[in-house]
């Protein structure tokens, strides 16, 4: 429980800042400032942090990045994470490019919940946003559905003039594959050109468009553990989630999350520069008690609200923080 009575039990863990795609909204153009490998936490240090988190009530853990599936050893890490006492749910956020070969090994390691970024279906639009190839991502989505993961969701970051023309195709694709899809407003979390007023597409505008095109039923039962507002589009037969960090004024009220950056900083809020450095409790030796105390202290200072509406200026790239 944090100082505002919120049940904070969800930790997002970035296991690498590196990515095999270069999304317009995520990385600055020609970005090369990757962290030296030695600065990225070893799996053993990540697992020690997870154990410390469980002593403070954390139960759900999402593995993210950068692109988590490009880090060697990720399957065994997921296996160890899933086997850690106190860990009730292990989730993954991925761009899906490596799912064709990893969907089964990950399932076998204990992963059951996966969110896949899909910003467009049209190959040229997809490439324009990510600089990557959409085909392996679509293959990966088919693979996780065929295996029967408990939860598969698509994440689409909305950008005016880039992928707003893809919205209904994406909804049809999600309906066809029986997958929930979430649309995410651009957030000022990285240092890129894309983050301008001109590209911002509010989820309130999307909601109005959906209301014109379909019959919406608000879903009150939470789907997953995050901040999305969910609706069932009755005509299309698909569940859609709207994540509006800027336009939803109640966005932080039920925030249940903290984030561990891949270089060992614990962030109680994505839209705030507060960070607790875990390294003194991890190196040269792991000190489980000191680590648990750092988690406790960070929970106490978790802010009531993000600063995105107060001209928040990001200082780190998103990939190190992990979305
Ligand atoms: N590579 C993985 C993936 O694609 O899910 C994990 C990391 S990625 C940074 C996590 C999520 O953050 C993705 O859904 C991505 O689209 C989203 N994201 C990144 N930058 C964003 C921004 N400026 N605004 C909104 N969402 C963003």
mmCIF file of C-alpha atoms and ligand atoms in Angstrom:
data_model
loop_
_atom_site.group_PDB
_atom_site.id
_atom_site.type_symbol
_atom_site.label_atom_id
_atom_site.label_comp_id
_atom_site.label_asym_id
_atom_site.label_seq_id
_atom_site.Cartn_x
_atom_site.Cartn_y
_atom_site.Cartn_z
ATOM 1 C CA UNK A 1 0.000 0.000 0.000
ATOM 2 C CA UNK A 2 1.382 3.451 -0.862
ATOM 3 C CA UNK A 3 0.850 6.757 0.985
ATOM 4 C CA UNK A 4 -2.363 7.399 -0.979
ATOM 5 C CA UNK A 5 -3.940 4.043 -0.123
ATOM 6 C CA UNK A 6 -3.279 2.475 -3.516
ATOM 7 C CA UNK A 7 -2.506 -1.232 -3.618
ATOM 8 C CA UNK A 8 0.843 -1.184 -5.439
ATOM 9 C CA UNK A 9 1.677 -4.769 -6.347
ATOM 10 C CA UNK A 10 2.898 -4.590 -9.932
ATOM 11 C CA UNK A 11 6.526 -4.158 -10.993
ATOM 12 C CA UNK A 12 7.619 -3.580 -14.579
ATOM 13 C CA UNK A 13 11.170 -4.750 -15.093
ATOM 14 C CA UNK A 14 13.210 -3.492 -18.021
ATOM 15 C CA UNK A 15 15.853 -6.139 -18.710
ATOM 16 C CA UNK A 16 17.637 -4.297 -21.531
ATOM 17 C CA UNK A 17 17.678 -0.852 -23.114
ATOM 18 C CA UNK A 18 18.475 -2.322 -26.536
ATOM 19 C CA UNK A 19 15.890 -2.841 -29.211
ATOM 20 C CA UNK A 20 15.819 -4.384 -32.672
ATOM 21 C CA UNK A 21 13.250 -1.825 -33.832
ATOM 22 C CA UNK A 22 13.462 1.952 -33.704
ATOM 23 C CA UNK A 23 9.993 3.261 -33.064
ATOM 24 C CA UNK A 24 9.542 6.936 -33.895
ATOM 25 C CA UNK A 25 7.973 7.726 -30.523
ATOM 26 C CA UNK A 26 10.426 5.747 -28.463
ATOM 27 C CA UNK A 27 13.987 6.422 -29.596
ATOM 28 C CA UNK A 28 15.557 9.619 -30.899
ATOM 29 C CA UNK A 29 16.790 9.363 -34.500
ATOM 30 C CA UNK A 30 20.283 7.830 -34.792
ATOM 31 C CA UNK A 31 20.277 7.014 -31.092
ATOM 32 C CA UNK A 32 23.474 5.172 -30.170
ATOM 33 C CA UNK A 33 23.893 5.780 -26.440
ATOM 34 C CA UNK A 34 23.251 2.195 -25.372
ATOM 35 C CA UNK A 35 24.300 1.379 -21.858
ATOM 36 C CA UNK A 36 27.565 -0.534 -21.530
ATOM 37 C CA UNK A 37 26.690 -4.189 -20.775
ATOM 38 C CA UNK A 38 28.196 -4.009 -17.288
ATOM 39 C CA UNK A 39 25.715 -1.292 -16.327
ATOM 40 C CA UNK A 40 22.717 -3.459 -17.140
ATOM 41 C CA UNK A 41 21.616 -5.565 -14.182
ATOM 42 C CA UNK A 42 22.584 -9.240 -14.341
ATOM 43 C CA UNK A 43 19.700 -11.722 -14.127
ATOM 44 C CA UNK A 44 20.833 -12.647 -10.630
ATOM 45 C CA UNK A 45 20.530 -8.971 -9.602
ATOM 46 C CA UNK A 46 17.101 -8.703 -11.215
ATOM 47 C CA UNK A 47 15.897 -11.799 -9.364
ATOM 48 C CA UNK A 48 17.250 -10.457 -6.065
ATOM 49 C CA UNK A 49 15.282 -7.251 -6.729
ATOM 50 C CA UNK A 50 12.162 -9.300 -7.425
ATOM 51 C CA UNK A 51 12.573 -11.184 -4.132
ATOM 52 C CA UNK A 52 12.924 -7.844 -2.319
ATOM 53 C CA UNK A 53 9.798 -6.565 -4.105
ATOM 54 C CA UNK A 54 7.770 -9.572 -2.932
ATOM 55 C CA UNK A 55 8.583 -8.680 0.688
ATOM 56 C CA UNK A 56 6.810 -5.331 0.059
ATOM 57 C CA UNK A 57 3.655 -6.841 -1.433
ATOM 58 C CA UNK A 58 4.552 -6.997 -5.132
ATOM 59 C CA UNK A 59 2.956 -10.012 -6.836
ATOM 60 C CA UNK A 60 2.805 -9.222 -10.555
ATOM 61 C CA UNK A 61 5.869 -8.754 -12.690
ATOM 62 C CA UNK A 62 6.071 -7.615 -16.286
ATOM 63 C CA UNK A 63 9.282 -8.169 -18.235
ATOM 64 C CA UNK A 64 9.946 -5.393 -20.720
ATOM 65 C CA UNK A 65 12.732 -3.337 -22.285
ATOM 66 C CA UNK A 66 14.026 -2.223 -24.904
ATOM 67 C CA UNK A 67 13.082 -5.455 -26.538
ATOM 68 C CA UNK A 68 13.286 -8.132 -23.823
ATOM 69 C CA UNK A 69 13.345 -11.033 -26.288
ATOM 70 C CA UNK A 70 16.692 -9.978 -27.749
ATOM 71 C CA UNK A 71 18.508 -10.408 -24.444
ATOM 72 C CA UNK A 72 20.297 -13.780 -24.372
ATOM 73 C CA UNK A 73 19.045 -16.034 -21.569
ATOM 74 C CA UNK A 74 15.593 -14.425 -21.374
ATOM 75 C CA UNK A 75 13.751 -17.775 -21.422
ATOM 76 C CA UNK A 76 15.613 -19.050 -18.381
ATOM 77 C CA UNK A 77 15.100 -15.725 -16.649
ATOM 78 C CA UNK A 78 11.338 -16.027 -17.179
ATOM 79 C CA UNK A 79 11.477 -19.587 -15.824
ATOM 80 C CA UNK A 80 13.337 -18.415 -12.690
ATOM 81 C CA UNK A 81 11.021 -15.452 -12.259
ATOM 82 C CA UNK A 82 7.912 -17.643 -12.503
ATOM 83 C CA UNK A 83 9.394 -20.015 -9.898
ATOM 84 C CA UNK A 84 10.212 -17.246 -7.391
ATOM 85 C CA UNK A 85 8.116 -17.557 -4.214
ATOM 86 C CA UNK A 86 5.556 -14.750 -4.003
ATOM 87 C CA UNK A 87 5.447 -14.185 -7.777
ATOM 88 C CA UNK A 88 1.823 -14.757 -8.794
ATOM 89 C CA UNK A 89 1.857 -13.449 -12.325
ATOM 90 C CA UNK A 90 4.594 -13.110 -14.928
ATOM 91 C CA UNK A 91 3.854 -11.015 -17.998
ATOM 92 C CA UNK A 92 5.827 -9.907 -21.015
ATOM 93 C CA UNK A 93 5.719 -6.852 -23.275
ATOM 94 C CA UNK A 94 7.343 -7.438 -26.635
ATOM 95 C CA UNK A 95 7.401 -6.069 -30.149
ATOM 96 C CA UNK A 96 6.707 -9.655 -31.235
ATOM 97 C CA UNK A 97 9.543 -9.942 -33.745
ATOM 98 C CA UNK A 98 11.110 -12.913 -31.968
ATOM 99 C CA UNK A 99 7.884 -14.629 -30.944
ATOM 100 C CA UNK A 100 7.838 -17.034 -33.899
ATOM 101 C CA UNK A 101 10.773 -18.936 -32.372
ATOM 102 C CA UNK A 102 10.295 -18.036 -28.689
ATOM 103 C CA UNK A 103 6.528 -18.325 -28.126
ATOM 104 C CA UNK A 104 6.739 -22.010 -27.271
ATOM 105 C CA UNK A 105 9.957 -21.981 -25.146
ATOM 106 C CA UNK A 106 8.509 -19.045 -23.173
ATOM 107 C CA UNK A 107 5.218 -20.866 -22.600
ATOM 108 C CA UNK A 108 7.113 -23.922 -21.526
ATOM 109 C CA UNK A 109 9.092 -21.698 -19.094
ATOM 110 C CA UNK A 110 5.825 -20.616 -17.441
ATOM 111 C CA UNK A 111 4.824 -17.452 -19.310
ATOM 112 C CA UNK A 112 1.057 -17.146 -19.830
ATOM 113 C CA UNK A 113 0.434 -13.453 -20.477
ATOM 114 C CA UNK A 114 1.870 -11.420 -23.303
ATOM 115 C CA UNK A 115 1.303 -7.931 -24.713
ATOM 116 C CA UNK A 116 2.469 -7.345 -28.263
ATOM 117 C CA UNK A 117 3.094 -3.946 -29.836
ATOM 118 C CA UNK A 118 1.391 -3.575 -33.207
ATOM 119 C CA UNK A 119 1.185 -0.011 -34.484
ATOM 120 C CA UNK A 120 -0.032 -0.844 -37.998
ATOM 121 C CA UNK A 121 -0.932 -3.791 -40.226
ATOM 122 C CA UNK A 122 0.071 -2.197 -43.490
ATOM 123 C CA UNK A 123 3.732 -3.217 -43.996
ATOM 124 C CA UNK A 124 4.799 0.210 -45.272
ATOM 125 C CA UNK A 125 3.091 2.098 -42.436
ATOM 126 C CA UNK A 126 4.505 -0.389 -39.922
ATOM 127 C CA UNK A 127 7.990 0.086 -41.337
ATOM 128 C CA UNK A 128 7.569 3.862 -41.353
ATOM 129 C CA UNK A 129 6.910 3.776 -37.596
ATOM 130 C CA UNK A 130 9.234 0.998 -36.396
ATOM 131 C CA UNK A 131 11.737 0.599 -39.230
ATOM 132 C CA UNK A 132 10.943 -3.117 -38.959
ATOM 133 C CA UNK A 133 9.054 -5.893 -40.750
ATOM 134 C CA UNK A 134 5.475 -6.627 -39.644
ATOM 135 C CA UNK A 135 5.422 -10.222 -40.968
ATOM 136 C CA UNK A 136 7.260 -11.963 -38.090
ATOM 137 C CA UNK A 137 5.106 -10.004 -35.636
ATOM 138 C CA UNK A 138 1.911 -11.305 -37.251
ATOM 139 C CA UNK A 139 3.370 -14.802 -37.276
ATOM 140 C CA UNK A 140 4.240 -14.412 -33.577
ATOM 141 C CA UNK A 141 0.679 -13.343 -32.780
ATOM 142 C CA UNK A 142 -0.702 -16.418 -34.558
ATOM 143 C CA UNK A 143 1.776 -18.583 -32.669
ATOM 144 C CA UNK A 144 0.805 -17.352 -29.170
ATOM 145 C CA UNK A 145 -2.881 -17.717 -30.033
ATOM 146 C CA UNK A 146 -2.354 -21.255 -31.331
ATOM 147 C CA UNK A 147 -0.432 -22.237 -28.187
ATOM 148 C CA UNK A 148 -3.255 -20.910 -26.005
ATOM 149 C CA UNK A 149 -1.676 -18.262 -23.785
ATOM 150 C CA UNK A 150 -4.129 -17.130 -21.062
ATOM 151 C CA UNK A 151 -3.887 -13.466 -22.052
ATOM 152 C CA UNK A 152 -2.756 -11.909 -25.328
ATOM 153 C CA UNK A 153 -3.226 -8.200 -25.954
ATOM 154 C CA UNK A 154 -2.164 -5.856 -28.701
ATOM 155 C CA UNK A 155 -0.783 -2.391 -27.937
ATOM 156 C CA UNK A 156 -1.058 0.383 -30.503
ATOM 157 C CA UNK A 157 0.428 3.819 -29.892
ATOM 158 C CA UNK A 158 -1.812 6.389 -31.587
ATOM 159 C CA UNK A 159 -0.145 8.953 -33.842
ATOM 160 C CA UNK A 160 -2.117 11.415 -35.891
ATOM 161 C CA UNK A 161 -1.214 11.230 -39.548
ATOM 162 C CA UNK A 162 0.797 8.033 -39.052
ATOM 163 C CA UNK A 163 -1.499 5.230 -38.014
ATOM 164 C CA UNK A 164 -4.916 6.766 -37.314
ATOM 165 C CA UNK A 165 -5.968 5.396 -40.700
ATOM 166 C CA UNK A 166 -5.141 1.875 -39.444
ATOM 167 C CA UNK A 167 -7.477 1.896 -36.439
ATOM 168 C CA UNK A 168 -10.407 0.003 -37.979
ATOM 169 C CA UNK A 169 -8.168 -2.510 -39.770
ATOM 170 C CA UNK A 170 -6.445 -3.195 -36.461
ATOM 171 C CA UNK A 171 -9.813 -3.618 -34.750
ATOM 172 C CA UNK A 172 -10.919 -6.089 -37.425
ATOM 173 C CA UNK A 173 -7.649 -7.994 -37.102
ATOM 174 C CA UNK A 174 -8.057 -8.154 -33.309
ATOM 175 C CA UNK A 175 -11.674 -9.342 -33.720
ATOM 176 C CA UNK A 176 -10.640 -12.004 -36.218
ATOM 177 C CA UNK A 177 -7.991 -13.365 -33.836
ATOM 178 C CA UNK A 178 -10.101 -12.890 -30.695
ATOM 179 C CA UNK A 179 -7.545 -10.612 -29.041
ATOM 180 C CA UNK A 180 -8.104 -7.438 -27.011
ATOM 181 C CA UNK A 181 -6.454 -4.338 -28.424
ATOM 182 C CA UNK A 182 -5.377 -1.266 -26.491
ATOM 183 C CA UNK A 183 -4.807 2.159 -27.980
ATOM 184 C CA UNK A 184 -2.231 4.248 -26.147
ATOM 185 C CA UNK A 185 -1.904 8.020 -26.245
ATOM 186 C CA UNK A 186 1.555 9.366 -26.955
ATOM 187 C CA UNK A 187 3.252 10.196 -23.684
ATOM 188 C CA UNK A 188 6.178 12.582 -23.193
ATOM 189 C CA UNK A 189 8.448 9.817 -21.970
ATOM 190 C CA UNK A 190 11.234 9.943 -24.476
ATOM 191 C CA UNK A 191 13.265 12.519 -26.328
ATOM 192 C CA UNK A 192 11.892 12.241 -29.853
ATOM 193 C CA UNK A 193 10.566 14.492 -32.590
ATOM 194 C CA UNK A 194 7.330 12.524 -32.687
ATOM 195 C CA UNK A 195 6.203 13.908 -29.343
ATOM 196 C CA UNK A 196 4.554 17.055 -30.591
ATOM 197 C CA UNK A 197 1.026 18.451 -30.359
ATOM 198 C CA UNK A 198 0.631 17.817 -34.076
ATOM 199 C CA UNK A 199 1.014 14.038 -33.700
ATOM 200 C CA UNK A 200 -1.007 13.725 -30.529
ATOM 201 C CA UNK A 201 -4.236 11.759 -31.005
ATOM 202 C CA UNK A 202 -6.308 11.765 -27.799
ATOM 203 C CA UNK A 203 -8.160 8.622 -26.805
ATOM 204 C CA UNK A 204 -11.219 10.831 -26.239
ATOM 205 C CA UNK A 205 -11.295 11.446 -30.005
ATOM 206 C CA UNK A 206 -10.946 7.730 -30.654
ATOM 207 C CA UNK A 207 -13.795 7.011 -28.261
ATOM 208 C CA UNK A 208 -16.045 9.459 -30.151
ATOM 209 C CA UNK A 209 -15.123 7.780 -33.445
ATOM 210 C CA UNK A 210 -15.846 4.325 -32.051
ATOM 211 C CA UNK A 211 -19.192 5.525 -30.705
ATOM 212 C CA UNK A 212 -20.175 6.703 -34.180
ATOM 213 C CA UNK A 213 -19.127 3.446 -35.852
ATOM 214 C CA UNK A 214 -20.139 0.783 -33.360
ATOM 215 C CA UNK A 215 -22.171 0.060 -30.251
ATOM 216 C CA UNK A 216 -19.984 0.357 -27.147
ATOM 217 C CA UNK A 217 -20.498 -1.471 -23.904
ATOM 218 C CA UNK A 218 -18.206 -0.222 -21.091
ATOM 219 C CA UNK A 219 -16.590 -3.169 -19.310
ATOM 220 C CA UNK A 220 -16.388 -2.650 -15.596
ATOM 221 C CA UNK A 221 -14.523 -5.845 -14.735
ATOM 222 C CA UNK A 222 -10.830 -5.041 -15.035
ATOM 223 C CA UNK A 223 -9.092 -6.901 -17.810
ATOM 224 C CA UNK A 224 -5.492 -7.325 -16.796
ATOM 225 C CA UNK A 225 -3.918 -5.159 -14.131
ATOM 226 C CA UNK A 226 -3.350 -1.836 -15.841
ATOM 227 C CA UNK A 227 -4.872 1.618 -16.361
ATOM 228 C CA UNK A 228 -6.847 0.953 -19.551
ATOM 229 C CA UNK A 229 -10.586 1.685 -19.784
ATOM 230 C CA UNK A 230 -12.162 -1.208 -21.634
ATOM 231 C CA UNK A 231 -15.158 -1.365 -23.943
ATOM 232 C CA UNK A 232 -16.743 -4.133 -25.937
ATOM 233 C CA UNK A 233 -17.504 -3.132 -29.516
ATOM 234 C CA UNK A 234 -20.680 -5.124 -29.987
ATOM 235 C CA UNK A 235 -20.921 -4.986 -33.777
ATOM 236 C CA UNK A 236 -17.304 -5.905 -34.410
ATOM 237 C CA UNK A 237 -17.112 -8.335 -31.495
ATOM 238 C CA UNK A 238 -13.845 -7.062 -30.079
ATOM 239 C CA UNK A 239 -12.623 -5.687 -26.759
ATOM 240 C CA UNK A 240 -10.803 -2.391 -26.936
ATOM 241 C CA UNK A 241 -8.807 -0.662 -24.205
ATOM 242 C CA UNK A 242 -8.039 3.039 -24.123
ATOM 243 C CA UNK A 243 -4.933 4.236 -22.292
ATOM 244 C CA UNK A 244 -5.039 7.993 -22.014
ATOM 245 C CA UNK A 245 -2.356 9.172 -19.644
ATOM 246 C CA UNK A 246 -2.969 12.768 -20.685
ATOM 247 C CA UNK A 247 -6.652 13.007 -21.430
ATOM 248 C CA UNK A 248 -7.889 10.773 -18.615
ATOM 249 C CA UNK A 249 -7.799 12.969 -15.516
ATOM 250 C CA UNK A 250 -8.310 9.941 -13.260
ATOM 251 C CA UNK A 251 -5.422 8.024 -14.808
ATOM 252 C CA UNK A 252 -3.284 7.815 -11.651
ATOM 253 C CA UNK A 253 -6.051 7.141 -9.132
ATOM 254 C CA UNK A 254 -5.681 3.400 -9.226
ATOM 255 C CA UNK A 255 -2.010 3.261 -10.242
ATOM 256 C CA UNK A 256 -0.638 -0.030 -8.930
ATOM 257 C CA UNK A 257 2.826 0.111 -10.512
ATOM 258 C CA UNK A 258 6.479 0.809 -10.027
ATOM 259 C CA UNK A 259 9.277 0.339 -12.556
ATOM 260 C CA UNK A 260 12.772 -1.069 -12.347
ATOM 261 C CA UNK A 261 15.062 0.324 -15.034
ATOM 262 C CA UNK A 262 17.600 -1.979 -16.611
ATOM 263 C CA UNK A 263 20.425 -0.113 -14.835
ATOM 264 C CA UNK A 264 18.959 -0.638 -11.393
ATOM 265 C CA UNK A 265 16.894 2.464 -10.674
ATOM 266 C CA UNK A 266 13.500 2.038 -9.082
ATOM 267 C CA UNK A 267 10.945 4.536 -10.405
ATOM 268 C CA UNK A 268 7.713 4.981 -8.459
ATOM 269 C CA UNK A 269 6.061 6.897 -11.342
ATOM 270 C CA UNK A 270 6.673 6.965 -15.100
ATOM 271 C CA UNK A 271 5.906 10.680 -15.334
ATOM 272 C CA UNK A 272 8.194 11.880 -12.563
ATOM 273 C CA UNK A 273 11.976 12.025 -12.277
ATOM 274 C CA UNK A 274 12.060 10.383 -8.842
ATOM 275 C CA UNK A 275 14.370 7.338 -8.809
ATOM 276 C CA UNK A 276 15.887 5.188 -6.095
ATOM 277 C CA UNK A 277 19.266 3.737 -6.941
ATOM 278 C CA UNK A 278 19.313 0.031 -6.005
ATOM 279 C CA UNK A 279 22.974 -0.438 -6.932
ATOM 280 C CA UNK A 280 24.392 0.168 -3.437
ATOM 281 C CA UNK A 281 22.277 -2.823 -2.289
ATOM 282 C CA UNK A 282 23.254 -4.954 -5.303
ATOM 283 C CA UNK A 283 26.985 -4.363 -5.809
ATOM 284 C CA UNK A 284 29.572 -5.495 -4.905
ATOM 285 C CA UNK A 285 27.334 -7.917 -3.005
ATOM 286 C CA UNK A 286 23.597 -8.425 -2.915
ATOM 287 C CA UNK A 287 22.133 -7.281 0.405
ATOM 288 C CA UNK A 288 18.523 -8.584 0.541
ATOM 289 C CA UNK A 289 17.544 -6.528 3.592
ATOM 290 C CA UNK A 290 18.899 -3.270 2.200
ATOM 291 C CA UNK A 291 17.131 -3.977 -1.091
ATOM 292 C CA UNK A 292 13.803 -4.587 0.622
ATOM 293 C CA UNK A 293 14.240 -1.335 2.564
ATOM 294 C CA UNK A 294 14.849 0.590 -0.689
ATOM 295 C CA UNK A 295 11.615 -0.827 -2.117
ATOM 296 C CA UNK A 296 9.777 0.201 1.046
ATOM 297 C CA UNK A 297 11.181 3.753 0.926
ATOM 298 C CA UNK A 298 10.303 4.157 -2.759
ATOM 299 C CA UNK A 299 6.738 3.040 -2.166
ATOM 300 C CA UNK A 300 6.407 5.747 0.501
ATOM 301 C CA UNK A 301 7.362 8.525 -1.948
ATOM 302 C CA UNK A 302 5.233 7.293 -4.861
ATOM 303 C CA UNK A 303 3.549 10.503 -6.110
ATOM 304 C CA UNK A 304 -0.235 10.828 -6.310
ATOM 305 C CA UNK A 305 -0.083 11.906 -9.980
ATOM 306 C CA UNK A 306 2.257 12.037 -12.954
ATOM 307 C CA UNK A 307 3.634 15.359 -14.202
ATOM 308 C CA UNK A 308 2.811 14.852 -17.893
ATOM 309 C CA UNK A 309 0.402 17.780 -17.897
ATOM 310 C CA UNK A 310 2.972 20.055 -16.234
ATOM 311 C CA UNK A 311 5.386 20.335 -19.128
ATOM 312 C CA UNK A 312 7.266 17.215 -18.008
ATOM 313 C CA UNK A 313 10.599 16.900 -19.832
ATOM 314 C CA UNK A 314 11.907 13.339 -20.093
ATOM 315 C CA UNK A 315 15.544 12.848 -19.235
ATOM 316 C CA UNK A 316 15.952 9.218 -20.157
ATOM 317 C CA UNK A 317 14.996 7.242 -23.220
ATOM 318 C CA UNK A 318 11.958 5.019 -22.814
ATOM 319 C CA UNK A 319 13.803 1.812 -23.607
ATOM 320 C CA UNK A 320 15.864 1.919 -20.410
ATOM 321 C CA UNK A 321 12.737 2.585 -18.331
ATOM 322 C CA UNK A 322 10.648 -0.028 -20.066
ATOM 323 C CA UNK A 323 7.364 1.626 -20.996
HETATM 324 N N1 LIG B 1 9.741 -3.641 -26.935
HETATM 325 C C1 LIG B 1 8.671 -3.975 -26.055
HETATM 326 C C2 LIG B 1 7.326 -3.682 -26.681
HETATM 327 O O1 LIG B 1 7.287 -3.305 -27.852
HETATM 328 O O2 LIG B 1 6.313 -3.854 -26.000
HETATM 329 C C3 LIG B 1 8.738 -3.386 -24.661
HETATM 330 C C4 LIG B 1 9.128 -1.951 -24.506
HETATM 331 S S1 LIG B 1 8.093 -0.730 -25.179
HETATM 332 C C5 LIG B 1 8.980 0.719 -24.647
HETATM 333 C C6 LIG B 1 6.696 -0.794 -24.129
HETATM 334 C C7 LIG B 1 5.486 -0.046 -24.587
HETATM 335 O O3 LIG B 1 5.697 1.334 -24.481
HETATM 336 C C8 LIG B 1 5.072 -0.335 -26.004
HETATM 337 O O4 LIG B 1 3.721 -0.676 -26.084
HETATM 338 C C9 LIG B 1 5.345 0.990 -26.688
HETATM 339 O O5 LIG B 1 4.545 1.113 -27.780
HETATM 340 C C10 LIG B 1 5.079 1.974 -25.565
HETATM 341 N N2 LIG B 1 5.658 3.316 -25.749
HETATM 342 C C11 LIG B 1 6.944 3.620 -25.982
HETATM 343 N N3 LIG B 1 7.115 4.961 -26.108
HETATM 344 C C12 LIG B 1 5.891 5.512 -25.941
HETATM 345 C C13 LIG B 1 5.403 6.860 -25.945
HETATM 346 N N4 LIG B 1 6.195 7.901 -26.172
HETATM 347 N N5 LIG B 1 4.102 7.055 -25.712
HETATM 348 C C14 LIG B 1 3.274 6.013 -25.503
HETATM 349 N N6 LIG B 1 3.671 4.728 -25.476
HETATM 350 C C15 LIG B 1 4.970 4.486 -25.692
#
